[in-house]
PDB file of C-alpha atoms in Angstrom:
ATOM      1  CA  UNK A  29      24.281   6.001  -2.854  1.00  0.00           C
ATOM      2  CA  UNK A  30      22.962   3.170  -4.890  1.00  0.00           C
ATOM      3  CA  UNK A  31      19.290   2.526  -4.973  1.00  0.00           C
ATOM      4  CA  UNK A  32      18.951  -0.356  -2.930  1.00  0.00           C
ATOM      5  CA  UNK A  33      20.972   1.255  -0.183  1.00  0.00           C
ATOM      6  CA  UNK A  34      18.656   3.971  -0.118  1.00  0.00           C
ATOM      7  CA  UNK A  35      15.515   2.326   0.083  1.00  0.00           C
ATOM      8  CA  UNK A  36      17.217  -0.553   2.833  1.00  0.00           C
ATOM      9  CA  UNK A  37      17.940   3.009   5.010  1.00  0.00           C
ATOM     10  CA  UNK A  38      14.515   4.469   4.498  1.00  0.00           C
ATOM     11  CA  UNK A  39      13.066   0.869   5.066  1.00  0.00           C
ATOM     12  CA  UNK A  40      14.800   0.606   7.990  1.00  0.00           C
ATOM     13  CA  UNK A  41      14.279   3.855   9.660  1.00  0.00           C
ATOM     14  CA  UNK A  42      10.248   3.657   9.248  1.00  0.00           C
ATOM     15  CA  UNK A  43      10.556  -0.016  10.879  1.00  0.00           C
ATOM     16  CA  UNK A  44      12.413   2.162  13.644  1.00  0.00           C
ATOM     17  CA  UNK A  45      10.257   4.017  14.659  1.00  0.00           C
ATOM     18  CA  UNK A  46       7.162   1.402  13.817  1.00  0.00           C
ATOM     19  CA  UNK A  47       8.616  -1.094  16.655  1.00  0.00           C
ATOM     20  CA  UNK A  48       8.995   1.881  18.914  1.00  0.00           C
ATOM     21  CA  UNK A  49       5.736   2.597  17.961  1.00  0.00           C
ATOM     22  CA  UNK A  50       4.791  -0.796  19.155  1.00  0.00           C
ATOM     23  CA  UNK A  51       5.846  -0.929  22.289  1.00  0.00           C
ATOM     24  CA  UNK A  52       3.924   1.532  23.421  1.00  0.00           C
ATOM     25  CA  UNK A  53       0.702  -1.102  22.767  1.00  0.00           C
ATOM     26  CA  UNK A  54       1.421  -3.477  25.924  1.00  0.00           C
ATOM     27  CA  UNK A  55      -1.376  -2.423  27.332  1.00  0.00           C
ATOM     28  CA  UNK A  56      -3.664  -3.823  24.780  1.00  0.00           C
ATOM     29  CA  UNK A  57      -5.434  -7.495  26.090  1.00  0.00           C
ATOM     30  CA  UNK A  58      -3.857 -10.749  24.537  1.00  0.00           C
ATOM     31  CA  UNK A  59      -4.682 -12.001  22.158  1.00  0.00           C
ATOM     32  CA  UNK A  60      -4.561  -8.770  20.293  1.00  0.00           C
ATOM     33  CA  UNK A  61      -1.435  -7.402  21.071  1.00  0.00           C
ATOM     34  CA  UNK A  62      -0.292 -10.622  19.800  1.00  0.00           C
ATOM     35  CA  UNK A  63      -2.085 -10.523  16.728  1.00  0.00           C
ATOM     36  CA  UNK A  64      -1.276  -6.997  15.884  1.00  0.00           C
ATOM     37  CA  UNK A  65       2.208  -7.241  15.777  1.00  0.00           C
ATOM     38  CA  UNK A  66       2.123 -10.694  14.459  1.00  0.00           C
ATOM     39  CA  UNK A  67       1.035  -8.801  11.044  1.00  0.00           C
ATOM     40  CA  UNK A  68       2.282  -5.248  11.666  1.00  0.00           C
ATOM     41  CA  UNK A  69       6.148  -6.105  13.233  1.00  0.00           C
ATOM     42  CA  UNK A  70       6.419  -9.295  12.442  1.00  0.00           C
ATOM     43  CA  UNK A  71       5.582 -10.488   8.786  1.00  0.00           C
ATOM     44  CA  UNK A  72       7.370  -7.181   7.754  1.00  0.00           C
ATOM     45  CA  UNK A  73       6.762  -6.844   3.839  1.00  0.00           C
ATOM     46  CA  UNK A  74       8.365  -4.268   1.723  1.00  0.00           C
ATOM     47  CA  UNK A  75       7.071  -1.479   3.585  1.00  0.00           C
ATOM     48  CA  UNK A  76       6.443   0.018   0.220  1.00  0.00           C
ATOM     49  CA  UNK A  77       3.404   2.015   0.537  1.00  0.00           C
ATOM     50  CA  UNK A  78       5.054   4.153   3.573  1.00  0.00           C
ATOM     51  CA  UNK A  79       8.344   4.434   1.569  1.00  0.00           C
ATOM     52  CA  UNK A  80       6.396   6.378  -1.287  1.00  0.00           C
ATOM     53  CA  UNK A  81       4.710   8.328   1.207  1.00  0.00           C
ATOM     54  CA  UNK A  82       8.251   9.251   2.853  1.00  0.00           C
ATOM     55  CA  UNK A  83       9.434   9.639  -0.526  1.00  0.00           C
ATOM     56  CA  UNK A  84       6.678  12.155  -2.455  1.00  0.00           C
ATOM     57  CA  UNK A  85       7.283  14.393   1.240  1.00  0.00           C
ATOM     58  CA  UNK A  86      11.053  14.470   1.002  1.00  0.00           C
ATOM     59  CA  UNK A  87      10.699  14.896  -2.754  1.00  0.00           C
ATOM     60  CA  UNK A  88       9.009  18.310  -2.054  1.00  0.00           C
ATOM     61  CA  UNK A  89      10.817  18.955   1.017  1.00  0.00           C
ATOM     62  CA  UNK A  90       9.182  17.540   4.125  1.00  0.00           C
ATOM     63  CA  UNK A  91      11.305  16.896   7.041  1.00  0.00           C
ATOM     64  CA  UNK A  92      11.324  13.224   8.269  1.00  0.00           C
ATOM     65  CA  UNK A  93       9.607  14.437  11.867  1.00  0.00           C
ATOM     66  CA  UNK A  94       7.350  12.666  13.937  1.00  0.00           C
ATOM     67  CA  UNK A  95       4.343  13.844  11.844  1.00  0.00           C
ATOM     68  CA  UNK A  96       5.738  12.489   8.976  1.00  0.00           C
ATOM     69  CA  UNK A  97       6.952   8.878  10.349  1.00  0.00           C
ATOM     70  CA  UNK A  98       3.357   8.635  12.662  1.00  0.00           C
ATOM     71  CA  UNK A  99       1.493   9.071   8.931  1.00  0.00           C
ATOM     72  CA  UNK A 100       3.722   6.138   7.127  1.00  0.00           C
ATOM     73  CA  UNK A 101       2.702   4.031  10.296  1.00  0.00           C
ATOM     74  CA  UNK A 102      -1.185   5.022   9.495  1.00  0.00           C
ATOM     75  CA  UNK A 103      -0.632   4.360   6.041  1.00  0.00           C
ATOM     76  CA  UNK A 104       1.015   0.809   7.196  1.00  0.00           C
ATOM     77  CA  UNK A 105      -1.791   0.048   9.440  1.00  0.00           C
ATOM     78  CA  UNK A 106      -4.333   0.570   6.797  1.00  0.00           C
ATOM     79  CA  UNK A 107      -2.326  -1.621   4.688  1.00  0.00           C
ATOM     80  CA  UNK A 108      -1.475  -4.376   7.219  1.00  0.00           C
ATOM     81  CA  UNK A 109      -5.316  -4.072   8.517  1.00  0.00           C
ATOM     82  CA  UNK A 110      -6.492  -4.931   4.908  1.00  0.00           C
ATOM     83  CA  UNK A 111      -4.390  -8.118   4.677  1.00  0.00           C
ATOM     84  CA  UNK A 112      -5.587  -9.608   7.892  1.00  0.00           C
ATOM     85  CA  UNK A 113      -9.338  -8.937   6.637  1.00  0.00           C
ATOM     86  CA  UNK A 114      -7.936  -9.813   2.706  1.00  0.00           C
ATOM     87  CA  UNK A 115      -7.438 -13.436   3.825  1.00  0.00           C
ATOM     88  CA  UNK A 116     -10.229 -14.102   6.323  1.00  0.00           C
ATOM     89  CA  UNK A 117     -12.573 -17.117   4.677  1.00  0.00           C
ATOM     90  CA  UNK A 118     -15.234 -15.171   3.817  1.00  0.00           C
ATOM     91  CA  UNK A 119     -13.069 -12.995   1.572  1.00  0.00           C
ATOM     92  CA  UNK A 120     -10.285 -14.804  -0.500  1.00  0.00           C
ATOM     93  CA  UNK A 121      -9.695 -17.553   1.759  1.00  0.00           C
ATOM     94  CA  UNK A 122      -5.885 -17.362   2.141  1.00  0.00           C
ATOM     95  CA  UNK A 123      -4.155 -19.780   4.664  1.00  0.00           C
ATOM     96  CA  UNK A 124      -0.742 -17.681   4.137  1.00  0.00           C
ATOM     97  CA  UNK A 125       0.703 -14.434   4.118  1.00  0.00           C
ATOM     98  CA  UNK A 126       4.509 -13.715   3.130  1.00  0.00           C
ATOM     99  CA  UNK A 127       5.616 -17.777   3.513  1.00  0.00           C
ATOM    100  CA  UNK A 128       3.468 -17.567   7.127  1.00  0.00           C
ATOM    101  CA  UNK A 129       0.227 -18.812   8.602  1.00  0.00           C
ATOM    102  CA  UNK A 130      -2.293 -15.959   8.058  1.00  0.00           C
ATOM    103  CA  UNK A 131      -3.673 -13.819  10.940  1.00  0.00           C
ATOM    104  CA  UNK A 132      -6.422 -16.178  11.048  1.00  0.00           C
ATOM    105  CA  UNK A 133      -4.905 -19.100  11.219  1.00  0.00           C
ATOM    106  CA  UNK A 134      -2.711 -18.416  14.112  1.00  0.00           C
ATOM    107  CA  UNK A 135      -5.269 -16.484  16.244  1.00  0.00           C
ATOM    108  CA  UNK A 136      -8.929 -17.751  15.268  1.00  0.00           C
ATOM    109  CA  UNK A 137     -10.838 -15.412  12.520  1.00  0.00           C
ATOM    110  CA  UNK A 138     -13.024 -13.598  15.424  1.00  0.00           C
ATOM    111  CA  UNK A 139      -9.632 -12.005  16.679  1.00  0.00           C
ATOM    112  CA  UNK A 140      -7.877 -11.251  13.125  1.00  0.00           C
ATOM    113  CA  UNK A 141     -10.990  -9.430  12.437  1.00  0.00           C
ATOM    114  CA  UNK A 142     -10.770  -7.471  15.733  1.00  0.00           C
ATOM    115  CA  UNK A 143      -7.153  -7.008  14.932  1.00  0.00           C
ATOM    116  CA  UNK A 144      -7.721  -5.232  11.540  1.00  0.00           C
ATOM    117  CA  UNK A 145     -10.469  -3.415  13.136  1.00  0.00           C
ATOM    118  CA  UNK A 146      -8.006  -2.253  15.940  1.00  0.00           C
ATOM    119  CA  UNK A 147      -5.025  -1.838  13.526  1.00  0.00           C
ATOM    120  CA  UNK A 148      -8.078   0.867  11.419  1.00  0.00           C
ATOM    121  CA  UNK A 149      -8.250   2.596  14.251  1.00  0.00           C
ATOM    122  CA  UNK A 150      -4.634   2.978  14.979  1.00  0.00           C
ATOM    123  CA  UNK A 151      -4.630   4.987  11.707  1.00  0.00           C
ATOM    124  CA  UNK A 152      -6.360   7.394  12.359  1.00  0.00           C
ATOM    125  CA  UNK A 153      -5.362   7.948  15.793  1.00  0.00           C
ATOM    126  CA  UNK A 154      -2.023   8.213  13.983  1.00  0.00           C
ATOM    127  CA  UNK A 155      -3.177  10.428  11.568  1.00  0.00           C
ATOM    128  CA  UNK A 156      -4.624  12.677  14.024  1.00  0.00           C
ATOM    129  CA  UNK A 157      -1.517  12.442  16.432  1.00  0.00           C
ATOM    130  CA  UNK A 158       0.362  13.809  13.397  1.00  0.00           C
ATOM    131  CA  UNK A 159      -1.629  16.576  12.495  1.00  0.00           C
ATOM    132  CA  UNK A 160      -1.782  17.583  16.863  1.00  0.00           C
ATOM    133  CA  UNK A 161       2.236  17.404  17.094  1.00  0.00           C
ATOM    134  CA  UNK A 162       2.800  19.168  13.058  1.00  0.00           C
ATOM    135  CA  UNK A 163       3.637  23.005  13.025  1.00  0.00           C
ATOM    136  CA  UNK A 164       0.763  25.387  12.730  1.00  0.00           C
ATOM    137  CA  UNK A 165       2.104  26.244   9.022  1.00  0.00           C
ATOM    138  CA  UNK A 166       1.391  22.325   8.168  1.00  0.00           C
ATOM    139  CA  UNK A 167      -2.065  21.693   9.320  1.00  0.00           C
ATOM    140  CA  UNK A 168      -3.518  22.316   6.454  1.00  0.00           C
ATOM    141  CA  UNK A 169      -1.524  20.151   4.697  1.00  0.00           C
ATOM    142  CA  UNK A 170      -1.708  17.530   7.365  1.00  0.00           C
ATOM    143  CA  UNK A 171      -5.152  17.707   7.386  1.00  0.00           C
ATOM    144  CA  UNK A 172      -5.814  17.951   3.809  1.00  0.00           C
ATOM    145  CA  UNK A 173      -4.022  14.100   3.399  1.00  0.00           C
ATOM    146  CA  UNK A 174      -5.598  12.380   6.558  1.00  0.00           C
ATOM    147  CA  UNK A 175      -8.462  13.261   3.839  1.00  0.00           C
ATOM    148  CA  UNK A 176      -7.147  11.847   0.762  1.00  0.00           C
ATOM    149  CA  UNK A 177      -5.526   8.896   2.552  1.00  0.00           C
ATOM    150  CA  UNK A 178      -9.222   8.378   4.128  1.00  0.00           C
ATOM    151  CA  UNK A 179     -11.055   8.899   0.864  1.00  0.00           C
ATOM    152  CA  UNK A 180      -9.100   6.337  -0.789  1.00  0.00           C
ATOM    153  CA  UNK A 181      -9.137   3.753   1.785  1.00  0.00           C
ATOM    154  CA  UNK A 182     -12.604   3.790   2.138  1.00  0.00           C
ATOM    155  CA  UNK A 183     -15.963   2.571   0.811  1.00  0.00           C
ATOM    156  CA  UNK A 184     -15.232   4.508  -2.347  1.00  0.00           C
ATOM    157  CA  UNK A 185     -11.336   3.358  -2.664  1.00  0.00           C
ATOM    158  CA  UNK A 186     -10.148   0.031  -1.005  1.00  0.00           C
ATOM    159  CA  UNK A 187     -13.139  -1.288   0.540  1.00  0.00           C
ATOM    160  CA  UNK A 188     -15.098  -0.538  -2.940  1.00  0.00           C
ATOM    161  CA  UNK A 189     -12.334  -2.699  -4.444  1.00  0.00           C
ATOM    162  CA  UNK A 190     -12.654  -5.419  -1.799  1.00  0.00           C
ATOM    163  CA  UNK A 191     -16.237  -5.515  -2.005  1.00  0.00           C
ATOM    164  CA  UNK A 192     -16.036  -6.324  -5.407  1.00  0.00           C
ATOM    165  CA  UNK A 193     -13.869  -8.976  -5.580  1.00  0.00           C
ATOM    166  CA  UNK A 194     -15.818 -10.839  -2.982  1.00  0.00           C
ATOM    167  CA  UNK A 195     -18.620 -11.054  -5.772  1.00  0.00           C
ATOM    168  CA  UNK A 196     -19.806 -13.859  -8.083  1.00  0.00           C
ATOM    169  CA  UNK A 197     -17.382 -14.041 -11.306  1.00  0.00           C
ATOM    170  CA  UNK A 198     -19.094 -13.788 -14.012  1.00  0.00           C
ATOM    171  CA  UNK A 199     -17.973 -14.307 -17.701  1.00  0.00           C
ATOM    172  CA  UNK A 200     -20.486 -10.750 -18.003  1.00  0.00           C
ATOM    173  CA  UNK A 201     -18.064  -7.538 -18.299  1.00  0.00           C
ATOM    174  CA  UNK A 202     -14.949  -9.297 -16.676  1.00  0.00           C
ATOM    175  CA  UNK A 203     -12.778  -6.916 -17.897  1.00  0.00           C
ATOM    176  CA  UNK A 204     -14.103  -4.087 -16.438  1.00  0.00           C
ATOM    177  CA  UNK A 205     -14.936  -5.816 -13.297  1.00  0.00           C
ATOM    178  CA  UNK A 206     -10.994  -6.666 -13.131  1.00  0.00           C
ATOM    179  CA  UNK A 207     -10.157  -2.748 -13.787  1.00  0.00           C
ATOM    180  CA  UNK A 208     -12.518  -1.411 -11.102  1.00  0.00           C
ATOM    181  CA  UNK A 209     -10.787  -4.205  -8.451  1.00  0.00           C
ATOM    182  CA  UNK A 210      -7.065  -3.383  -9.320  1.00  0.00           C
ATOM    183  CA  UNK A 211      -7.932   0.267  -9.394  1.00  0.00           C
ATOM    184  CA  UNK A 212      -9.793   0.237  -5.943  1.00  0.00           C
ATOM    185  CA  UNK A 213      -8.206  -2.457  -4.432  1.00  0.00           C
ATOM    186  CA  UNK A 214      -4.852  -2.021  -4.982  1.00  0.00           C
ATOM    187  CA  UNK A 215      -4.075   1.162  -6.554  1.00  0.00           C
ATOM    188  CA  UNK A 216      -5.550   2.994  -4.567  1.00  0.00           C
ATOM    189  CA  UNK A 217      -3.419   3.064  -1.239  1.00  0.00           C
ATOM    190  CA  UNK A 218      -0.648   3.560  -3.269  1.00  0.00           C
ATOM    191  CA  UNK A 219      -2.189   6.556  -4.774  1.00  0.00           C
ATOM    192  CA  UNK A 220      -2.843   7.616  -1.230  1.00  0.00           C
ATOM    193  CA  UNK A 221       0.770   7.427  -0.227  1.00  0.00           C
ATOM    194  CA  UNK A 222       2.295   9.453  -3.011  1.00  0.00           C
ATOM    195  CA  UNK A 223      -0.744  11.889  -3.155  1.00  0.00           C
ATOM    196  CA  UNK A 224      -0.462  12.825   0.565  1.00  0.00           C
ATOM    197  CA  UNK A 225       3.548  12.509   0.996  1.00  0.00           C
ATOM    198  CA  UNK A 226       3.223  15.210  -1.903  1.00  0.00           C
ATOM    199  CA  UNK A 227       0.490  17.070  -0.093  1.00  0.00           C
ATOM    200  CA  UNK A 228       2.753  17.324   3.137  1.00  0.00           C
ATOM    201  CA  UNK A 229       5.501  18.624   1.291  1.00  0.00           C
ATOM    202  CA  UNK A 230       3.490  21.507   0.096  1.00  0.00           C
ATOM    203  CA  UNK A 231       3.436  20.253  -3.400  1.00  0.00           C
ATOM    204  CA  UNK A 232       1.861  22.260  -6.071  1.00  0.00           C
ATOM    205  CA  UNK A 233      -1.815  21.531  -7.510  1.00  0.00           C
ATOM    206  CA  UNK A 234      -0.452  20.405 -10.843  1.00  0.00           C
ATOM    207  CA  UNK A 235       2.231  18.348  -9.452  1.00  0.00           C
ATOM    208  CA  UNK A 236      -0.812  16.828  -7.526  1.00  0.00           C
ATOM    209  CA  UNK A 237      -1.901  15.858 -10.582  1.00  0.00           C
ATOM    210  CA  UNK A 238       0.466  14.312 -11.946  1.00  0.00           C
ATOM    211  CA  UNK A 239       1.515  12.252  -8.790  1.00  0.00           C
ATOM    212  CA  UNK A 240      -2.157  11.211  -8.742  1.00  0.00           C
ATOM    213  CA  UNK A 241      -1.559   9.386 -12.429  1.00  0.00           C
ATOM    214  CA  UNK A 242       1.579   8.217 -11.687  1.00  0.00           C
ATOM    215  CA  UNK A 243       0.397   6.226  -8.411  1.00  0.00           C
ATOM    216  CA  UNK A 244      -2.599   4.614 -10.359  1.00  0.00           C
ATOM    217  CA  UNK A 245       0.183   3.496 -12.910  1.00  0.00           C
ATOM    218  CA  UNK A 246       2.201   2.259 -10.154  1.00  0.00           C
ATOM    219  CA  UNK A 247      -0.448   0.277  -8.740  1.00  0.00           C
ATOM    220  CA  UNK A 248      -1.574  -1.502 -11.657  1.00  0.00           C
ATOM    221  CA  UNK A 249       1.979  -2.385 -12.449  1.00  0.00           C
ATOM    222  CA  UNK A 250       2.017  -3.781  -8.448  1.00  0.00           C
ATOM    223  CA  UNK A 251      -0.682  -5.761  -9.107  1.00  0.00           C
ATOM    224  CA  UNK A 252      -0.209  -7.399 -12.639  1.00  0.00           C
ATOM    225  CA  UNK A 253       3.049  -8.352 -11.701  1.00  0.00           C
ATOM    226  CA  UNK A 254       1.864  -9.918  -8.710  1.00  0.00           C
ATOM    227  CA  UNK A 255      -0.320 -11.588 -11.303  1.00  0.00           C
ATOM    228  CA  UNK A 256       2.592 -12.643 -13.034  1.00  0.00           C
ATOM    229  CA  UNK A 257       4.754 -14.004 -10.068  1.00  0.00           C
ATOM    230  CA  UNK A 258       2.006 -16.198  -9.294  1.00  0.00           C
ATOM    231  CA  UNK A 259       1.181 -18.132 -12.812  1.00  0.00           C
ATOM    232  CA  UNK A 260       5.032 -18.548 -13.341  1.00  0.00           C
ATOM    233  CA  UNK A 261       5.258 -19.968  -9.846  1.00  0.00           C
ATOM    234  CA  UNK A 262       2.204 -21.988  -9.990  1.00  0.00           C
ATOM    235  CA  UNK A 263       0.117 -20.643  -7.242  1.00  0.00           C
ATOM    236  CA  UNK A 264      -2.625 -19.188  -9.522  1.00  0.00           C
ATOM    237  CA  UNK A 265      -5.805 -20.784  -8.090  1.00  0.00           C
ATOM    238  CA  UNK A 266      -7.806 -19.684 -11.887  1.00  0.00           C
ATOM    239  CA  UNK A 267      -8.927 -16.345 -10.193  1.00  0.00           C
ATOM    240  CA  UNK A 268      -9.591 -13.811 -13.145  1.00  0.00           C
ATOM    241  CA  UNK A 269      -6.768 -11.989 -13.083  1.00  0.00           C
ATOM    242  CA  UNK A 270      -4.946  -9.818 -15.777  1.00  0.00           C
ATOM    243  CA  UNK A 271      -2.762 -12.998 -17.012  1.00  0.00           C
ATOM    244  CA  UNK A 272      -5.943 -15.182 -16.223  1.00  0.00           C
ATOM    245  CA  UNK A 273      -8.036 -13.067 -19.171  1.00  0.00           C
ATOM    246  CA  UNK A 274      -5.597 -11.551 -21.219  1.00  0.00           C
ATOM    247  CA  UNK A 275      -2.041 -14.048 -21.225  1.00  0.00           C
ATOM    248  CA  UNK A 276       0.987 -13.921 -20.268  1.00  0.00           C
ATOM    249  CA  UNK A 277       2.059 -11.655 -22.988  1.00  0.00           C
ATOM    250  CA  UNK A 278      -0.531  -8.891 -22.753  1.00  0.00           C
ATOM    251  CA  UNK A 279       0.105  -8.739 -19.114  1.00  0.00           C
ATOM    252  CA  UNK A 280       3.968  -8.087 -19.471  1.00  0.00           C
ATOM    253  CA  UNK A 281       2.982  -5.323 -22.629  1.00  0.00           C
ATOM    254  CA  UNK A 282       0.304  -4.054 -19.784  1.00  0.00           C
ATOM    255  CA  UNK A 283       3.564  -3.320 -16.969  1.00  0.00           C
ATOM    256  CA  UNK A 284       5.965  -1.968 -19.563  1.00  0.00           C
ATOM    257  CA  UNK A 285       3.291   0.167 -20.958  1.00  0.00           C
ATOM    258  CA  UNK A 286       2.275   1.355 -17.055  1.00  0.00           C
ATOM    259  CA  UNK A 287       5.948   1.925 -16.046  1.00  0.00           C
ATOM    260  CA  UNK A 288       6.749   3.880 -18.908  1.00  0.00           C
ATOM    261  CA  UNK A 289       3.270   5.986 -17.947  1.00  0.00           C
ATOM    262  CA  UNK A 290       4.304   6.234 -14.509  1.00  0.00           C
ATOM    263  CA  UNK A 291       8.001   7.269 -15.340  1.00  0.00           C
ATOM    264  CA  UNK A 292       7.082  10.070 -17.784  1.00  0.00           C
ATOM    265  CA  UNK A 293       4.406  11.284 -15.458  1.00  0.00           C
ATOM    266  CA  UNK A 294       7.453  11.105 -12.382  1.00  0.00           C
ATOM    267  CA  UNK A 295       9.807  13.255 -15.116  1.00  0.00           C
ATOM    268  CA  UNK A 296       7.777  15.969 -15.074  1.00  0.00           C
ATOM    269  CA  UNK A 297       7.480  16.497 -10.935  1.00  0.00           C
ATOM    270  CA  UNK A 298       9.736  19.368  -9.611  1.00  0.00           C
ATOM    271  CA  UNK A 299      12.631  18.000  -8.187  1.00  0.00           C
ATOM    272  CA  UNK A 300      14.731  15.134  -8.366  1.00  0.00           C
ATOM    273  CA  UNK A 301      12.502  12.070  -8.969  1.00  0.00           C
ATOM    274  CA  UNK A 302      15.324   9.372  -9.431  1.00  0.00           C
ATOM    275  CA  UNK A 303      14.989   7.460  -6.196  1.00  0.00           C
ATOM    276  CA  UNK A 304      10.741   7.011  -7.134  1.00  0.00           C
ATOM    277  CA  UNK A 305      11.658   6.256 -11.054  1.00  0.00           C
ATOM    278  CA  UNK A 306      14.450   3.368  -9.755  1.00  0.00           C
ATOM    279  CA  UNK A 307      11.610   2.461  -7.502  1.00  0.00           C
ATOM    280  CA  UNK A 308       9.117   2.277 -10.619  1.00  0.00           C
ATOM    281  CA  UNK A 309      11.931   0.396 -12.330  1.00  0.00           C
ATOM    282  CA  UNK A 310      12.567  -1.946  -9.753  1.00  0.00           C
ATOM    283  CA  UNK A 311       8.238  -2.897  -9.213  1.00  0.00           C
ATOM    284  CA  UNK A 312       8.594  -3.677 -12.495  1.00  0.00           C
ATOM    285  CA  UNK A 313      10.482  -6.874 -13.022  1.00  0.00           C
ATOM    286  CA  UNK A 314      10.442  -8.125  -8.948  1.00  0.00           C
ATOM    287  CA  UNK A 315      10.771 -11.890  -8.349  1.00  0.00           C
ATOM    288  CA  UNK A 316       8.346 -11.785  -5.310  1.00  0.00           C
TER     289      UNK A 316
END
């Protein structure tokens, strides 16, 4: 199976059982419902953060059950919940999302903020659904990465990370500024979906580890070449971003030095690790 097949089936599997998911929130008033699913269902997205969670579990032999799809939706709403708020005015302003209006713009701000506060929590209602429904040999395990996942998307993780970029730049210690936002704000979640997929599975403490480095890797490749997409395309607004401070050229040395990082780091896991390397592979030199 090439690698594009496999990650279209796992893709499409988790979107499954997301819009099943979904239909169980009619009950929710309008305009929320509406403004849930327009971000969660219906501006779909890579669905990469709840593919590496899927993938670190199967990689140390989770079973795809409803414990393990209800925490890639938790890890999804986090994700999704962070965009609508990531775009609001008061944080980076954003009028789009994916090619469409943002939340805000289609619903009014006051409801995309009540929609990523409702779409929070969903997560951990998920995240608590899936540790109710697991077997009684996975709680712990269950348990132990609604933790990490919450650690990391919280005020000392994501919302650290947000917080920070809503600041003042200043021309004062830029570069570490920059490496506390693209660890925080981006990294991060992606660290949380590896970390607990591998926590699931019942990986072992030094594999941990070394998932833990691989996913901060990961993410700052994600995010410099997100950097990248958007000076070659023209849509950098002069933010201080990687290619912003450091060129073009440093930023491209930055993601081959990170994916090499991330790939020896993925090498040394038990198990077969080639569907998570490809994926490495493939972060690295996206179009969009």
């Amino acid at each position: 199976m090439t690698f594009e097949k496999e990650y279209y089936e796992k893709k499409e599997r988790f979107e499954n059982y997301l819009n099943s998911l979904v239909g169980g929130f009619r009950d929710i008033p309008e305009p929320l419902y509406s403004a849930i699913t327009y971000s969660l269902v219906g501006n779909g997205g890579k669905r990469l953060r709840p593919i590496l969670f899927l993938a670190a579990a199967q990689l140390f032999g989770a079973k795809e059950t409803e414990s393990l799809l209800k925490t890639a939706c938790a890890i999804e709403c986090l994700h999704t919940y962070s965009l609508i708020h990531d775009d609001l005015p008061c944080m980076d302003n954003s009028d789009t999302r994916r090619g469409k209006p943002s939340n805000h713009k289609v619903y009014g701000e006051d409801v995309a903020v009540l929609a990523g506060d409702a779409l929070l929590n969903m997560a951990y209602e998920l995240l608590l659904d899936a540790v109710t429904l697991c077997e009684n040999t996975s709680k712990h395990n269950y348990i132990r990465a609604a933790k990490l996942i919450s650690e990391l998307a919280g005020s000392r993780g994501l919302i650290a990370g947000q917080v920070v970029d809503t600041a003042v730049d200043t021309e004062k210690h830029v570069s570490a500024r920059l490496n506390y936002i693209y660890q925080h704000k981006t990294a991060d979640l992606i660290t949380a979906s590896l970390l607990s997929g591998a926590v699931v599975g019942g990986a072992s403490e030094a594999d941990i580890g070394k998932i833990r480095e691989a996913g901060d890797n990961i993410g700052y490749v994600f995010q410099i070449m997100d950097d990248l997409i958007d000076f070659e395309s023209g849509e950098d607004e002069g933010k201080n971003t990687f290619v912003h401070i450091y060129g073009v050229k440093e930023a491209k040395r930055a993601v081959s030095d990170r994916t090499a990082m991330a790939m020896t780091q993925l090498s040394a896991l038990n198990g077969d690790t080639s569907f998570l390397r490809l994926l490495v592979k493939n972060l690295s030199i996206r179009k969009n």
